[in-house]
Amino acid sequence: DAKHLVPNKMRDFFCTINLDQEEVFRTQVVEKSLSPYFGEEFYFEIPRTFQWLSFYIYDKSVLQKDLRIGKVSIRKEDLCNYTGKENWFMLQHVDSNSEVQGKVHLELKLNELITDNGSVCQQLVVHIKECHGLPLINGQNCDPYATVSLVGPSRNDQKKTKVKKKTSNPQFNETFYFEVTRSSSYTKKSQFQVEEEDIEKLEVRVDLWNNGNLVQDVFLGEIKVPVKVLRNDSFQAWYLLQPRENGNKSSKTDDLGSLRLNICYTEDCVLPSEYYTSLRNLLLKSSDVQPISASAGYILSEVCRDKYDAVLPLVRLLLHHHKLVPFVAAVAELDLKDTQEANTVFRGNSLATRCVDEMMKIVGKHYLKVTLKPVIDEICESPKPCEIDPIKLREGDNVEINMENLRYYVDKVFREIVRSSISCPTLMCDVFYSLRHLAAKRFPNDPHVQYSAVSSFVFLRFFAVAVVSPHTFHLRPHHPDAQTSRTLTLISKAIQTLGSWGSLTKSKLSSFKETFMCEFFKTFQEEKFTESVKKFLDDVSSTESREPSGLSEPVHLKEGEMYKRAQGRTRIGKKNFKKRWFCLTSREFTYHKQQDKEPIFTIPIKNILAVEKLDESSFNKKNMFQVLHGEKPLYIQANNCVEASEWIEALCRVTRCNQKRLSFYHPSAFLNGNWLCCKATVENTVGCARCTADVPADTQIEIDGDRETERIYSLFTINMSKLQKLEEACGSIAVYQGPRKEPDDYSNFTIEDSVATFHTLKQIIDIVEKLNESHEKYRKKRSSSAKYGSE
């Protein structure tokens, strides 16, 4: 949220998230406010290098261009200082001289030349090779050129490259020569008096500009290199473009307001796979360790202050290697040992419950969209009043009509859920099967516990949470408005209650604190709903093999506005890029002239052969990808790098089971009679590069096992002191054959078998120390090979 924004009158505000100058997300507009509450969460993988993470506050305008009020910019290197906590940031003025991104490749050399009379003079050679990652100007590739200057106290020699058209990665490859010092016998008149000592004060300055043609040129960034660092050596390196010296130092001191952010940023240096073999194997055999509390996976959750930090990479790693189900079963059994009453089964935030939560979020994404997205869209886009709390009713509200509306929504959501068992992922069914039988074994005299063990997850922690926060589960693009949020909250409460009806022995209505909810549920036939819930829970906790759902209606998975290149299906008409509305469902991929219009072109999902990135050089456009199908490739440009990555992932996921997927593709386009990548002249020739998504048909999620192992290594490194103290505690227990007498920070840790735990801890510490050495060698190698000015 933001507060005290200017101008000091009620306006409509929205906020954007930018990687350097590239907008990747935008909040919804908050109307008529000086302190707008956005309340939106954005989670995304960063698919490219960047210098700044920025947040811009805009004043929404109907007739004119939206006005940028101010910004918060955080350097990549400083993100770790703010991660994991809320911070208020003062908004800064937006200055065009500070809005830079990209890098430039230079080669600099200082030559000594002998003149005809035998004296020596120095010459500077500047070879500007190329730039990479320059920003888009008004949504299009820029027309960049560079000025190269030799600047000193009494001189400013400037030269200029040619303008490169429509590219963010210009190839200049131009060389410029500057006289640095002249011989004493040099007699030609010059504008500059160059002295020998000037070399200490000279610097090379390269400025990047966008050629504005009829309007003013736009500054894109600069770099400065002191000539004295060159001496007689040659330097070749990439230099990150920087803002002008006064770019971030605005003379204005007005208070523009402030923005509250909660940023969680992680960055890992992933080594080659063989470095992680020992740690990976130790983690993967966690479910085989007796007792489970002595395993590496369990110890990881014990030493991390926030269990969530440990659970996410652990679950992803175990999922990747098909080891999650036995691990969850083992930690769930330990959890049940401490559960005294059947009606409190899996109600706490234990390692078991968190593992299942994360598994459902990762594996159940598509399942949620298939089941809930159509009805959630209906509720959010055509909301009906559903408030039934007498205290919150507005004047003129009819509580009976509201109750009918709420009943209609609850019935529809409930019906979609209990009919969805055939779409439930097999992995979720396997986990629910284990939990159900473990709970029944722990409480053999309670016939309801086998249902409550499953419903506490699938209803309480999965469907009910997705209903109340659809934006968090990518069911909606933005946080719902206040009235819709209230409706979704009431529906979520009802779904939780209905889900528990199949597993409660006590009176169902007694679970409500609010009288108005008791009255609402008196209209429900308990027996009918109880039977539906039990049948659904039986189905999703079964290990029977299931086929993919043959849905009668296609489910919308993703949609949005992008640009597509004309495919040349007609002989007339230019092959230019046009803005279109794209829609991906479980059945087809279409584009439309506008949203809600009939599709112009349709590709059945079963006909998609591959989805891959397209080289920027093909059309001099960023963020492009290609959809290969029976006809010519469909070339699409997304609005930013994150959106392109998300579309590629969504398309790959929905087409992963296609039988005729390609193994090879062309990373560039077929233009002017040949493929730009391999120069082949036959359009239907086999591709020259292996498909990145050439995966087995049963692969459901894309996980980088090495990256997850590196994250776990980082967590062990951060908590090394806890590991060592826990090792000492286990050693003490093993030696003295008794519990610790002095309570300390580790008295709440589970140590069932001190010898086995000590053995695992020693292995973890040894492995982490070896990985520390490997990382240190890499850092030294990287720093020794890096040159002045390089990244």
Short mmCIF file of N, CA and C in Angstrom, two decimals, residues 27 50 93 98-99 123 147 186 193 206 262 271 274 296 312 331 381 385 467 505 570 573 588 592 631 700 764 791:
data_model
loop_
_atom_site.label_atom_id
_atom_site.label_comp_id
_atom_site.label_asym_id
_atom_site.label_seq_id
_atom_site.Cartn_x
_atom_site.Cartn_y
_atom_site.Cartn_z
N THR A 27 -0.57 -3.50 -10.88
CA THR A 27 -1.71 -3.73 -9.98
C THR A 27 -2.98 -3.20 -10.62
N PHE A 50 19.57 -8.25 -14.35
CA PHE A 50 19.00 -6.92 -14.18
C PHE A 50 19.84 -6.15 -13.17
N HIS A 93 11.63 11.18 -7.06
CA HIS A 93 11.22 11.76 -8.33
C HIS A 93 11.72 10.89 -9.49
N SER A 98 18.03 9.06 -14.99
CA SER A 98 18.34 7.92 -14.12
C SER A 98 17.70 6.64 -14.60
N GLU A 99 16.92 6.72 -15.69
CA GLU A 99 16.18 5.56 -16.18
C GLU A 99 17.03 4.82 -17.21
N GLN A 123 48.36 7.43 -28.11
CA GLN A 123 47.08 7.42 -28.82
C GLN A 123 46.13 6.44 -28.13
N THR A 147 27.85 8.05 -28.50
CA THR A 147 28.88 9.08 -28.62
C THR A 147 30.05 8.65 -27.75
N TYR A 186 55.34 19.09 -31.63
CA TYR A 186 54.09 19.16 -32.38
C TYR A 186 53.71 20.62 -32.56
N GLN A 193 45.16 22.47 -25.49
CA GLN A 193 46.55 22.44 -25.02
C GLN A 193 46.73 21.19 -24.18
N VAL A 206 31.39 7.04 -22.73
CA VAL A 206 30.52 6.54 -23.79
C VAL A 206 29.08 6.78 -23.38
N ASN A 262 6.79 -5.63 0.77
CA ASN A 262 7.34 -6.81 1.42
C ASN A 262 8.00 -7.64 0.32
N LEU A 271 26.19 -24.72 -8.88
CA LEU A 271 27.37 -25.38 -9.43
C LEU A 271 26.95 -26.56 -10.32
N GLU A 274 27.38 -32.58 -10.39
CA GLU A 274 28.18 -33.56 -9.63
C GLU A 274 28.58 -33.04 -8.25
N ALA A 296 18.04 -36.09 7.25
CA ALA A 296 18.51 -34.77 6.83
C ALA A 296 17.34 -33.83 6.53
N LEU A 312 9.78 -25.50 1.07
CA LEU A 312 9.61 -25.32 -0.37
C LEU A 312 10.70 -26.02 -1.19
N VAL A 331 6.80 -38.40 8.11
CA VAL A 331 6.67 -37.26 9.03
C VAL A 331 5.24 -37.14 9.55
N GLU A 381 -16.80 -11.37 -11.97
CA GLU A 381 -17.16 -10.51 -13.10
C GLU A 381 -18.63 -10.10 -13.08
N PRO A 385 -25.02 -9.42 -4.66
CA PRO A 385 -24.89 -9.13 -3.21
C PRO A 385 -25.17 -10.38 -2.39
N VAL A 467 -10.49 -20.23 -2.84
CA VAL A 467 -11.71 -19.43 -3.04
C VAL A 467 -11.55 -18.05 -2.44
N THR A 505 -18.38 -35.85 14.14
CA THR A 505 -19.34 -36.64 14.91
C THR A 505 -20.27 -35.73 15.71
N THR A 570 -2.52 -15.68 -46.69
CA THR A 570 -3.02 -15.12 -47.94
C THR A 570 -1.87 -14.46 -48.68
N GLY A 573 -1.29 -8.73 -48.47
CA GLY A 573 -1.18 -8.33 -47.07
C GLY A 573 0.24 -8.45 -46.56
N GLU A 588 -7.72 -25.74 -26.64
CA GLU A 588 -7.20 -25.05 -27.83
C GLU A 588 -6.50 -23.76 -27.45
N HIS A 592 -7.74 -13.57 -30.94
CA HIS A 592 -8.95 -12.84 -31.30
C HIS A 592 -8.57 -11.38 -31.59
N GLU A 631 0.83 -26.07 -39.46
CA GLU A 631 1.08 -25.08 -40.49
C GLU A 631 2.39 -24.34 -40.18
N GLN A 700 5.19 -33.82 -15.02
CA GLN A 700 4.09 -32.89 -14.74
C GLN A 700 4.59 -31.50 -14.35
N ILE A 764 25.97 -33.99 7.33
CA ILE A 764 25.54 -32.69 6.79
C ILE A 764 26.66 -31.67 6.89
N GLU A 791 31.07 -7.38 -15.71
CA GLU A 791 29.98 -7.65 -14.76
C GLU A 791 30.47 -8.48 -13.59
#
